[in-house]
Coordinates of C-alpha atoms in Angstrom, one line a residue:
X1 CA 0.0 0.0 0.0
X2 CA 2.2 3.0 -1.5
X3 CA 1.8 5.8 1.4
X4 CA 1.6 9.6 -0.6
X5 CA 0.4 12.7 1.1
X6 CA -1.9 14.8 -1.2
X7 CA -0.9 16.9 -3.7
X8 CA -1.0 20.4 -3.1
X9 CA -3.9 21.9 -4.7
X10 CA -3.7 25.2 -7.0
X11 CA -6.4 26.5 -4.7
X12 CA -6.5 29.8 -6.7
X13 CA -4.8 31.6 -9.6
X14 CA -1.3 32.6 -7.6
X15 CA -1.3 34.8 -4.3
X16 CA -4.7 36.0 -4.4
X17 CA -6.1 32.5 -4.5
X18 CA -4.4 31.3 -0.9
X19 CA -5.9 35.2 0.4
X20 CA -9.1 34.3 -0.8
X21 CA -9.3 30.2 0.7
X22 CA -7.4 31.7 3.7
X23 CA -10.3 34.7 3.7
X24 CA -13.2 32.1 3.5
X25 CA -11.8 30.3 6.5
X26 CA -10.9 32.8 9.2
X27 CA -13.1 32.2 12.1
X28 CA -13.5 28.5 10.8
X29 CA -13.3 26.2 14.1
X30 CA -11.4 23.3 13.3
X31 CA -13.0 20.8 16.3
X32 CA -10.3 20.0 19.0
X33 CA -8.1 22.6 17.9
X34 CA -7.8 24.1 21.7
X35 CA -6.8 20.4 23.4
X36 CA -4.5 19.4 20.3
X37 CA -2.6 23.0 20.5
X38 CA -2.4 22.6 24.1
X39 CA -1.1 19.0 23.4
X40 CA 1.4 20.1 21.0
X41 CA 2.6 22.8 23.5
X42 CA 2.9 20.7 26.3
X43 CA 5.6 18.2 24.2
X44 CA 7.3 20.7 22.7
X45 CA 8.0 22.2 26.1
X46 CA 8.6 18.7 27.8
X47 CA 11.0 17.9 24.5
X48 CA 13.0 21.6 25.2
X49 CA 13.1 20.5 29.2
X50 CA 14.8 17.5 27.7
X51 CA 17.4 19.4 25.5
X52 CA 18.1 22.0 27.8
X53 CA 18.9 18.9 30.5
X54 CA 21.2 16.8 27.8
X55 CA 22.8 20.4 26.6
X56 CA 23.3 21.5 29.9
X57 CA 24.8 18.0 30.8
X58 CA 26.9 17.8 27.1
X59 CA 28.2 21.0 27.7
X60 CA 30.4 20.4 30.5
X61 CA 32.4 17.4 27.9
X62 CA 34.7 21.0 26.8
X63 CA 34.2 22.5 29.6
X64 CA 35.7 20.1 31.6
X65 CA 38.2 18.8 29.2
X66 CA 39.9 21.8 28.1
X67 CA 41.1 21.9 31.8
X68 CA 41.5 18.5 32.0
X69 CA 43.8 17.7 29.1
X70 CA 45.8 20.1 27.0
X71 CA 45.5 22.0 24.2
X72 CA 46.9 19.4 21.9
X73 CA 45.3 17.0 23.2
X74 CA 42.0 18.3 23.2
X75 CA 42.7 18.5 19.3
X76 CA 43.4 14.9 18.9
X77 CA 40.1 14.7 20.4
X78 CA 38.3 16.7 18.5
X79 CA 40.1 15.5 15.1
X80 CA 38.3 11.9 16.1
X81 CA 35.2 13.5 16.6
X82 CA 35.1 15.5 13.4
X83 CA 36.5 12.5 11.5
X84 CA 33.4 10.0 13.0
X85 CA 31.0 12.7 12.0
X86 CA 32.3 13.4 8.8
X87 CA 31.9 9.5 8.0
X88 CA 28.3 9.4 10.2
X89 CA 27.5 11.5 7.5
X90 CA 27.9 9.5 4.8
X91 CA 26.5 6.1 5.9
X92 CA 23.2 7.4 8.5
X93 CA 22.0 9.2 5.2
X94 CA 19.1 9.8 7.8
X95 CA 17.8 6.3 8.2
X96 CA 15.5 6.6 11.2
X97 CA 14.2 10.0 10.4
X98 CA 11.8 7.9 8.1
X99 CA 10.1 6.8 11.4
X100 CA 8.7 10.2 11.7
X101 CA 7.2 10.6 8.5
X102 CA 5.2 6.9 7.9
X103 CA 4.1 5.8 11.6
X104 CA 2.8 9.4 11.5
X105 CA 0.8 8.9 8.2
X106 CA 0.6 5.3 8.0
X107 CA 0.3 4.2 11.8
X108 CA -0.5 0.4 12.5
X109 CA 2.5 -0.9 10.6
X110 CA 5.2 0.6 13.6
X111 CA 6.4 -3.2 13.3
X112 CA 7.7 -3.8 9.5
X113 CA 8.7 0.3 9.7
X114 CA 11.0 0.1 12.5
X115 CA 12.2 -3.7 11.0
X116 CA 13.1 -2.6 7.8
X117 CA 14.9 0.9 9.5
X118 CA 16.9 -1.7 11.5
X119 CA 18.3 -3.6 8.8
X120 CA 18.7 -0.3 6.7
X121 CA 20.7 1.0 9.7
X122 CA 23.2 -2.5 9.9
X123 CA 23.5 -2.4 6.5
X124 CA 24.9 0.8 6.2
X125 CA 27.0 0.5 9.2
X126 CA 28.4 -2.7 7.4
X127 CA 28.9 -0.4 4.4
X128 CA 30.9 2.6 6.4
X129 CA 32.9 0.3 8.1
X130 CA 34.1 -1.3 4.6
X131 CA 34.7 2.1 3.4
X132 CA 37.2 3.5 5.7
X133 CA 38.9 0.0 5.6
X134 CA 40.0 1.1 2.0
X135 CA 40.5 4.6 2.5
X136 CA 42.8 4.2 5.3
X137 CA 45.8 4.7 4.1
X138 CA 44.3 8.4 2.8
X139 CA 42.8 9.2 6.5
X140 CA 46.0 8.5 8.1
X141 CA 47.6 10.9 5.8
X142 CA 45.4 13.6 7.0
X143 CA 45.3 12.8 10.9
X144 CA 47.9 13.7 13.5
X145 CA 47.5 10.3 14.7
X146 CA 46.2 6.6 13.6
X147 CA 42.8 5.7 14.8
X148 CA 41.8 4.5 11.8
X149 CA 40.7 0.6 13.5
X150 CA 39.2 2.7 16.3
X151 CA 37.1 4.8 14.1
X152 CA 35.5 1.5 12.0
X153 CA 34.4 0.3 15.8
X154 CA 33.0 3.2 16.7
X155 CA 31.1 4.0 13.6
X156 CA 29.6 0.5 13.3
X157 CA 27.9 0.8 17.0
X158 CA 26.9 4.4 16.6
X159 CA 25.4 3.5 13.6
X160 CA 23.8 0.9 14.3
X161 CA 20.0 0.9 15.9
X162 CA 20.1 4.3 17.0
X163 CA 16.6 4.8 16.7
X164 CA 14.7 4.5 20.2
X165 CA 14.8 8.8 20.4
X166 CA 12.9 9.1 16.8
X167 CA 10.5 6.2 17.6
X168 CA 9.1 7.8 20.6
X169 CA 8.9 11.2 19.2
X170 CA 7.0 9.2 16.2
X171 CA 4.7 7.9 18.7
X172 CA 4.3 11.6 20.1
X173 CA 6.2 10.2 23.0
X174 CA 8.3 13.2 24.2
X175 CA 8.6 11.8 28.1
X176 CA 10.0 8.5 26.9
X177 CA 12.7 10.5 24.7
X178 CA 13.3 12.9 28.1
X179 CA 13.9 9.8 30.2
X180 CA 16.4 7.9 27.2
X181 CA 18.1 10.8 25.9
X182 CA 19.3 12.1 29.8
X183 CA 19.7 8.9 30.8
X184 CA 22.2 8.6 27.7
X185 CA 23.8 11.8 27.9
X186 CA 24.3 12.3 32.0
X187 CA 26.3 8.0 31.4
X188 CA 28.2 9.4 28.5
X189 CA 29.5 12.7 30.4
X190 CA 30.2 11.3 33.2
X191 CA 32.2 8.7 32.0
X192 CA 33.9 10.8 29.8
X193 CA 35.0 13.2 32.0
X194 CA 36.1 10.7 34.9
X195 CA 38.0 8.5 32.2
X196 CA 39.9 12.1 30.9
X197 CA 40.5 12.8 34.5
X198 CA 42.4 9.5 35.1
X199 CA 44.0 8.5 32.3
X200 CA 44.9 12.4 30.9
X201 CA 44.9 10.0 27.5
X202 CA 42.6 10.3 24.3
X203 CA 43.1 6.8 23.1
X204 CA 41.4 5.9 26.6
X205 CA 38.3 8.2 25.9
X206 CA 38.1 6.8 22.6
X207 CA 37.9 3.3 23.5
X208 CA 35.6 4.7 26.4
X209 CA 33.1 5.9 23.3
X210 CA 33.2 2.3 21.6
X211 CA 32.2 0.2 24.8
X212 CA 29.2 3.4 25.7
X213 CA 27.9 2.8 21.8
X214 CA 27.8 -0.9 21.9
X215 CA 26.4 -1.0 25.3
X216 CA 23.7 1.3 23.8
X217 CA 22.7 -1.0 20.5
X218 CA 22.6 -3.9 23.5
X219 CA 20.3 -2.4 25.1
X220 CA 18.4 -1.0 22.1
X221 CA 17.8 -4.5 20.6
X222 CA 16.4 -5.7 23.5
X223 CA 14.2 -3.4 24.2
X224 CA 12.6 -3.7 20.2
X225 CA 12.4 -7.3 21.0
X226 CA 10.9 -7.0 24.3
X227 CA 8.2 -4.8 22.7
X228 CA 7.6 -7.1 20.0
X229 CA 8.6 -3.9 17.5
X230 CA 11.8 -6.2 16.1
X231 CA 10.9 -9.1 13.1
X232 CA 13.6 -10.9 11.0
X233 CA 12.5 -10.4 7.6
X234 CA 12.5 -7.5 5.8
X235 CA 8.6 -6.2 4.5
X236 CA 9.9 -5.2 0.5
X237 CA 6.7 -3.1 -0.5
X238 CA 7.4 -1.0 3.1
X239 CA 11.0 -1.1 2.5
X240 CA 10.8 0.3 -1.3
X241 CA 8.4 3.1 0.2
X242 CA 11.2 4.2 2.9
X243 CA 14.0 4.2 0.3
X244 CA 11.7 6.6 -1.8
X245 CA 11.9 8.6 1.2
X246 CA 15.4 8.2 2.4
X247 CA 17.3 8.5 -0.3
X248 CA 16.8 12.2 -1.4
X249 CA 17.4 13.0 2.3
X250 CA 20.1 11.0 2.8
X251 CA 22.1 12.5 -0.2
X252 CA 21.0 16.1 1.3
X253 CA 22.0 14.9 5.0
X254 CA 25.3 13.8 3.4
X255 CA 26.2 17.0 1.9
X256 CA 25.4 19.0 4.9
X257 CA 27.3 16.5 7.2
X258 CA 30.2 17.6 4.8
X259 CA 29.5 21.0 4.2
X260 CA 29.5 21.5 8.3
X261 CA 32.8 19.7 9.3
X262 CA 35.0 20.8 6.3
X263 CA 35.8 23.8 7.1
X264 CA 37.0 21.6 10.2
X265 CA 38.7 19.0 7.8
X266 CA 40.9 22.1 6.4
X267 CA 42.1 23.7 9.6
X268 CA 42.9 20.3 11.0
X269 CA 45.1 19.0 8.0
X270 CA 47.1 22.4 7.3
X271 CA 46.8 24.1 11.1
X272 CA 47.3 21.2 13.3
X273 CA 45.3 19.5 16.3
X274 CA 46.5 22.7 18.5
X275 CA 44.4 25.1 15.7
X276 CA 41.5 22.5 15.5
X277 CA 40.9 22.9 18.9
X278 CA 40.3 26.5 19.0
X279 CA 38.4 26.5 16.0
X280 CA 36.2 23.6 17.8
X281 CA 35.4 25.9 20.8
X282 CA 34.7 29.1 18.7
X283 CA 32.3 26.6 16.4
X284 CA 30.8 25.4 19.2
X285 CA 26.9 24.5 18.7
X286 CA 24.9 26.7 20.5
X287 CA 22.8 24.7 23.1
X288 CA 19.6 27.4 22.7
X289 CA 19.8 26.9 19.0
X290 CA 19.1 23.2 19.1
X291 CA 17.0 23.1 22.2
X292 CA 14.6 25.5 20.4
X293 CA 14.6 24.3 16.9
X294 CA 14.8 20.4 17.8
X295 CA 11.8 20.4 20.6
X296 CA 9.5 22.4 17.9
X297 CA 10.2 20.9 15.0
X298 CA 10.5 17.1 16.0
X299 CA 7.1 17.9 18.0
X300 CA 5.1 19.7 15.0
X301 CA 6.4 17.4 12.2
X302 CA 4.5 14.3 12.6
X303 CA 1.6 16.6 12.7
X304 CA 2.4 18.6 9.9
X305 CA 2.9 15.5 7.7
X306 CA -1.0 14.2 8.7
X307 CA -2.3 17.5 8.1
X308 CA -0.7 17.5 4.8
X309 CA -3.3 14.7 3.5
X310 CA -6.2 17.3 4.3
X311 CA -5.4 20.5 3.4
X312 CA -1.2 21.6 3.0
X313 CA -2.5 25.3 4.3
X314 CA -3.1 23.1 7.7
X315 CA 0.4 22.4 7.7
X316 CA 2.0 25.5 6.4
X317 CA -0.1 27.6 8.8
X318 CA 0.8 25.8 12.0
X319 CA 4.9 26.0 10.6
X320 CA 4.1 29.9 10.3
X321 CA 3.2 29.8 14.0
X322 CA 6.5 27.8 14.8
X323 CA 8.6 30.3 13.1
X324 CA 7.4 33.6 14.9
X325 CA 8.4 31.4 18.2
X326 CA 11.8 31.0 16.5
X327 CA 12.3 34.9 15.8
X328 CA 10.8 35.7 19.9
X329 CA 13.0 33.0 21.4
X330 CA 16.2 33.0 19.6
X331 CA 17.3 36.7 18.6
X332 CA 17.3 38.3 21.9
X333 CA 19.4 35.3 22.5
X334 CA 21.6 36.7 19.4
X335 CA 22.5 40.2 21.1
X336 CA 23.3 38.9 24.1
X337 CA 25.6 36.3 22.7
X338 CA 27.3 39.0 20.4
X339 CA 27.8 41.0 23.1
X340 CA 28.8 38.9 25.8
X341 CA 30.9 36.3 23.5
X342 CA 33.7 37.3 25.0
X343 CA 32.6 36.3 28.9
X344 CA 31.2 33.5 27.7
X345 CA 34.7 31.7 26.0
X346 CA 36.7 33.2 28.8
X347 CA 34.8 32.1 31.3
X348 CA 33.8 28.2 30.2
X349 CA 37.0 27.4 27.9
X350 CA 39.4 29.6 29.8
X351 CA 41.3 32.5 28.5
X352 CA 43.8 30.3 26.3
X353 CA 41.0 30.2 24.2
X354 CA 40.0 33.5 23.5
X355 CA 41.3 33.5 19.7
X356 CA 37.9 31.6 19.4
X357 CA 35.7 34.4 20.5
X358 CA 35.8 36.7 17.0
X359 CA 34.8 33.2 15.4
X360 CA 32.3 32.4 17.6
X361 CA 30.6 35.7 16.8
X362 CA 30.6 34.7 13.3
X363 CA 29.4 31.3 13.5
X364 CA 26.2 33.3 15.8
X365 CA 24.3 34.4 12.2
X366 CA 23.1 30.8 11.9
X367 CA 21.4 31.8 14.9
X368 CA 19.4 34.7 12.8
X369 CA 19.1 31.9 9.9
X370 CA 17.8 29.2 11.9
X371 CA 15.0 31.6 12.7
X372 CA 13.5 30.3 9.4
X373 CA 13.2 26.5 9.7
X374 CA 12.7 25.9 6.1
X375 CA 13.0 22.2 5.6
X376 CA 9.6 21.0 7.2
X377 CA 7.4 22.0 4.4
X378 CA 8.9 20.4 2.2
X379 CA 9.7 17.2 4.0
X380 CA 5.8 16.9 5.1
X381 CA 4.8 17.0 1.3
X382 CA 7.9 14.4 0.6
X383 CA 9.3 16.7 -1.7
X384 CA 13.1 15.4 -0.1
X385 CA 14.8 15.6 -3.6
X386 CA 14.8 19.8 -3.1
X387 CA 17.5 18.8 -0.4
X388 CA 20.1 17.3 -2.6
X389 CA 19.8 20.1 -4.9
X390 CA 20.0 22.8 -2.1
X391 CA 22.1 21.6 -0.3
X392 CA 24.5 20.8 -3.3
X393 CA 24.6 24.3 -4.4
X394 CA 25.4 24.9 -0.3
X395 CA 28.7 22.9 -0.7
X396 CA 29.7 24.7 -4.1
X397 CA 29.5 28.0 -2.1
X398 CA 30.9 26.9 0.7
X399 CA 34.0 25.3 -1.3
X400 CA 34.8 28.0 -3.5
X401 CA 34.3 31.3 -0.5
X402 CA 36.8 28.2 1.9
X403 CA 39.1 28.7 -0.7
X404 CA 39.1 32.2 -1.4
X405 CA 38.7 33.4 2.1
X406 CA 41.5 30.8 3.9
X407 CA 43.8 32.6 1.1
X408 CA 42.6 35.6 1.7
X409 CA 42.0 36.1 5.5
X410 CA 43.3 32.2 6.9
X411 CA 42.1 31.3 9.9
X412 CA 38.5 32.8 10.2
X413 CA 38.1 32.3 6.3
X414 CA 36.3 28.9 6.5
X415 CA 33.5 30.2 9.0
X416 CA 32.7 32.8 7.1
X417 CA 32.4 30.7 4.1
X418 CA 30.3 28.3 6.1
X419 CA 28.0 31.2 7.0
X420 CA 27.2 32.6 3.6
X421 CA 26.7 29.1 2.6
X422 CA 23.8 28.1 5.1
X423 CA 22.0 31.6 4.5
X424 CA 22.1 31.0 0.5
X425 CA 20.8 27.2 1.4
X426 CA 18.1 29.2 3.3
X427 CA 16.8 31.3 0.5
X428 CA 17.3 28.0 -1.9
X429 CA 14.8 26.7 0.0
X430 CA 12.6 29.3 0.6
X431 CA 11.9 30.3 -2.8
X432 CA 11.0 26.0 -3.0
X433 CA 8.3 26.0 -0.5
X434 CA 6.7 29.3 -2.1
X435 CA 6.6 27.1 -5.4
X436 CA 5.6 23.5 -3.8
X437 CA 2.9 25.8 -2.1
X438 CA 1.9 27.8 -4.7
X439 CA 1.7 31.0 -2.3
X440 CA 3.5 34.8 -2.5
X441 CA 6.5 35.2 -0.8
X442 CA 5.0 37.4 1.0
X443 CA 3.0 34.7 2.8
X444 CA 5.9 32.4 3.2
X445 CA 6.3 33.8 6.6
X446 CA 4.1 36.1 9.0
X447 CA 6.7 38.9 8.3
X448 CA 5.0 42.0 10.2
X449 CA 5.2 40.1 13.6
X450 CA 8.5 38.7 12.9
X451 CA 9.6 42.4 11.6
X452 CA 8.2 43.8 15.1
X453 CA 10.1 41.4 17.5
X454 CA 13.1 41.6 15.5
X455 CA 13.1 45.6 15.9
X456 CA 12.3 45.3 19.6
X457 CA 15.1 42.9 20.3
X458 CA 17.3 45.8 18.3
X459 CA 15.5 48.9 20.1
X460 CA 16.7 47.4 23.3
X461 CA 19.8 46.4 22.8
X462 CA 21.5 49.4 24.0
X463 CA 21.0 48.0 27.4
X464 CA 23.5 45.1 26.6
X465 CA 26.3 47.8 26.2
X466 CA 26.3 49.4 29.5
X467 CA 28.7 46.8 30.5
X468 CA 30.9 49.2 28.8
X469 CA 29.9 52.0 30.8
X470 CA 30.4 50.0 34.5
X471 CA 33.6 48.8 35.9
X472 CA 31.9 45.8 36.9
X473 CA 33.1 41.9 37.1
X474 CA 32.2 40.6 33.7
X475 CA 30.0 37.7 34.6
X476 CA 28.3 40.0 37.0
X477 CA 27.6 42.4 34.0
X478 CA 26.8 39.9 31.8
X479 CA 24.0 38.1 34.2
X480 CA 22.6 41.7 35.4
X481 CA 22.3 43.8 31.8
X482 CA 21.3 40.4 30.3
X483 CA 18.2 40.0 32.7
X484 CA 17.5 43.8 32.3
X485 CA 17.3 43.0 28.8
X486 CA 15.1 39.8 28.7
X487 CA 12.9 41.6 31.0
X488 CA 12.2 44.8 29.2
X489 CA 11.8 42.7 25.6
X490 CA 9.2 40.9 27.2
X491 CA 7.3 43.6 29.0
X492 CA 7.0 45.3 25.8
X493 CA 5.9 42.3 24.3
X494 CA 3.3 42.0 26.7
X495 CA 1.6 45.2 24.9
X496 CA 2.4 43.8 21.5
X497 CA -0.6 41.4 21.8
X498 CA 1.3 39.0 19.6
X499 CA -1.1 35.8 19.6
X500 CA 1.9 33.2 18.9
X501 CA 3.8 34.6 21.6
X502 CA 1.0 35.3 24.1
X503 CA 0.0 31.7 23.5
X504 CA 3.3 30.7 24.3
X505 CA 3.8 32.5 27.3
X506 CA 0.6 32.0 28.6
X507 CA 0.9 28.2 28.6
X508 CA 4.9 28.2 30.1
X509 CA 3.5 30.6 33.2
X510 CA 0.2 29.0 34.2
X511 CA 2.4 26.3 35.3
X512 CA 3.6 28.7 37.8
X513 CA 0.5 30.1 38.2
X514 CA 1.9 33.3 37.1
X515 CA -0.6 35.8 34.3
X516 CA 1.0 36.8 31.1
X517 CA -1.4 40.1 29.9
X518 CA -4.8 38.7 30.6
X519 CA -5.7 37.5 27.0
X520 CA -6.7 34.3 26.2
X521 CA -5.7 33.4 22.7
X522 CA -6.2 30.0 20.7
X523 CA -4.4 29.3 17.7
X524 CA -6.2 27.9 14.9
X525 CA -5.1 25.5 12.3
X526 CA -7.1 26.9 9.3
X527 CA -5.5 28.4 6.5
X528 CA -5.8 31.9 7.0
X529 CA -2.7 32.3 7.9
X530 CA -2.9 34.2 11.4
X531 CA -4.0 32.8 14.9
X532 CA -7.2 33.5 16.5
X533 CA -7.8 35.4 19.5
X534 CA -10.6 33.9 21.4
X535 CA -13.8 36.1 21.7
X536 CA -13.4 39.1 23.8
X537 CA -9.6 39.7 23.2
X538 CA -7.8 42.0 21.3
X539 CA -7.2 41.5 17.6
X540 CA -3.5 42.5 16.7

């Protein structure tokens, strides 16, 4: 039974025709709207509770070990890190992410999906292994030390059945992936850290990494079986409908994996382990950046992929809504960064780091891009073979700015060519969702809100830089004009009557028992593009 969401309807002649359906539907109840929002809400916050816990957790591995061991050795660690996920990249060719797509659309058959995924995932792992067998003798030329026998062990348990965190959130199951994930990440950090401690010796930690992985599929296995999720044979008609689906996003995942850690790849092989290490601090991930993006997106993407089989308005709408949350959450969180950057690397990685604080500010602008989640769309109509494309022309602007700006500027040359390559992925993308949609690009995003919190997280910024003005300690500063700053944004945006971010407010502080402004505000899933303030409040 071939699963396809529905085509998108030309629901009108260009723009006019998605203002007109969008028109004929505002005040249109959609029945259980209020609990399913409230649902949706409530995993997406128990799903960031989760990230912010692992993050939190992960984020003392460098904290921790760039006072642990030194600066060279940190870089041999590092160079295996990059090196696993560089190769990750090319086998996982996002295997499990399939999970989220058909026991969302297609639920009943969890069994012969999560099968098939499993022997997809061995396969591959069987693959990888193979692969940097032969290439050897080229990886060991590039590394500042052999783990080339390590790195097939490591990448064949990573690899294989790792998929317990994307069945529950298939399953809408955000408690099971906060229990797995922290119990995961608070093992792996603790270890790690008291092995580095010990041993002061990154062939230790590696083999520390192997026996965690293994130990992990062990477990993983047994728990499939054990819940009667795990067959032996392999369903064909399922399996040809998740390679329809993998395969254009495991290309795209592929090229982003490589796009990411090249710039990483460069400095490693021509700057040394010593180099790779600073640029691994000042390229650090941002743990507000995934916490945010990963608990909204993992949570609304099963739904947007069943509401794509009704109307794909339903869906587009509800990723509008997701977006504005993006712009409130993450760019205050920009300014302060930029401004504090400095406090920040001096303060976690210690000052011997500090040539990674003007590359940390660069690598911040993907937190302004990743404002606009712009792969969701198009992966809940399956249109997954826009991804290879974008995210090929990604890597040709990436390598050819690399080259020109190492020669030009060296060191900070490959960030900034990683940058301007994720924003021009971005706008690929963008303009492919306007099409697949057939909408304006004006109504690819609710622009006026997103203009309006954007200018109040500028019109307040000012407040950031009286550090400058107060001989104060700098965490001190940092901690007091930061709050200051949070808490004028948001009692501004209290007046703003912004429905996505009242909504959101609202539902974090009733927990507390705490009001937000006093409006009750329900956002709709109909297509006109805009939530709904319940009767009696203020329109925006």
């Amino acid at each position: 039974m071939a699963v396809k969401p529905s085509p998108v309807g030309r629901h009108a002649a260009g723009a006019q025709g998605v203002q007109t359906k969008r028109a004929d539907q505002v005040g249109a109840a959609v029945p259980g709207e209020g609990s399913q929002m409230a649902s949706l809400t409530q995993r997406t916050l128990i799903l960031a509770f989760s990230q912010t816990l692992n993050f939190a957790v992960q984020f003392l591995s460098p904290v921790f070990l760039v006072r642990i061991l030194d600066q060279t050795a940190y870089g041999q660690y590092k160079e295996f890190i990059v090196y696993s996920s560089l190769t990750l990249s090319f086998i996982s060719f996002g295997i499990k992410s399939n999970l989220l797509y058909f026991i969302s659309v297609n639920p009943g058959n969890d069994r012969k999906y999560v099968t098939n995924t499993v022997y997809l995932l061995f396969g591959f792992s069987l693959i990888g292994v193979v692969a940097i067998y032969f290439l050897r003798g080229y990886i060991e030329g590039l590394t500042t030390y052999n783990f080339v026998l390590l790195l097939m062990a490591y990448i064949f348990f990573y690899q294989n059945i790792d998929l317990l965190d994307t069945l529950f959130l298939s399953k809408k199951r955000s408690d099971q992936v906060l229990y797995w994930s922290t119990c995961n990440i608070i093992v792996r950090t603790a270890l790690l850290i008291y092995v580095a401690y010990r041993t002061r010796d990154v062939l230790q930690i590696v083999y520390l990494l192997i026996a965690l992985e293994a130990a992990k599929s062990f477990f993983t296995v047994l728990y499939l079986l054990r819940k009667k999720l795990l067959g032996w044979r392999v369903d064909l008609p399922f399996l040809k409908q998740q390679l329809i689906y993998i395969l254009p996003l495991g290309f795209a995942a592929l090229i982003t994996h490589l796009n990411t850690n090249l710039s990483k790849v460069i400095i490693s092989a021509n700057l040394g382990a010593s180099a790779l290490a600073i640029y691994a601090i000042g390229s650090q991930n941002i743990p507000i950046l995934n916490i945010i993006s990963q608990s909204v997106t993992y949570v609304i993407f099963p739904e947007m992929a069943q509401r794509t089989r009704k109307d794909p308005l339903l869906a587009l709408n509800l990723w509008n809504q997701s977006n504005v949350l993006y712009v409130f959450l993450l760019v205050p969180c920009f300014f302060i960064l930029l401004v504090y950057a400095d406090v920040l690397i001096n303060t976690l990685f210690t000052d011997t780091y500090s040539a990674a604080i003007p590359l940390f500010r660069i690598y911040l602008v993907l937190l302004l891009r990743r404002c606009f989640e712009v792969g969701a769309p198009l992966r809940a109509m399956n249109k997954n073979k826009y991804f290879v494309v974008s995210n090929s022309f990604s890597l040709a602007v990436n390598i050819v700015l690399l080259y020109v700006l190492y020669k030009m500027i060296g060191f900070y040359g490959p960030a900034i060519a990683f940058v301007t390559a994720e924003v021009a992925l971005a706008v690929f993308l963008a303009f492919k969702i306007v099409s697949t949609y057939n909408i304006a690009f004006a109504d690819l995003f609710h622009w006026k809100k997103i203009g309006l919190i954007t200018a109040l997280s500028v019109a307040v910024m000012p407040i950031l830089l009286l550090r400058y003005l107060f001989d104060l300690n700098p965490i001190a500063a940092a901690v007091i004009f930061s709050s200051i700053y949070v808490a004028v944004y948001l009692a501004i945006l209290r007046k703003l009557n912004i429905d996505e971010v009242d909504f959101f407010m609202t539902k974090i502080l009733e927990k507390f028992k705490i009001p937000w402004n006093g409006r009750k505000v329900r956002l709709s899933a109909g297509t006109n593009g805009v939530a709904r303030p319940a009767a009696g409040s203020r329109s925006e």
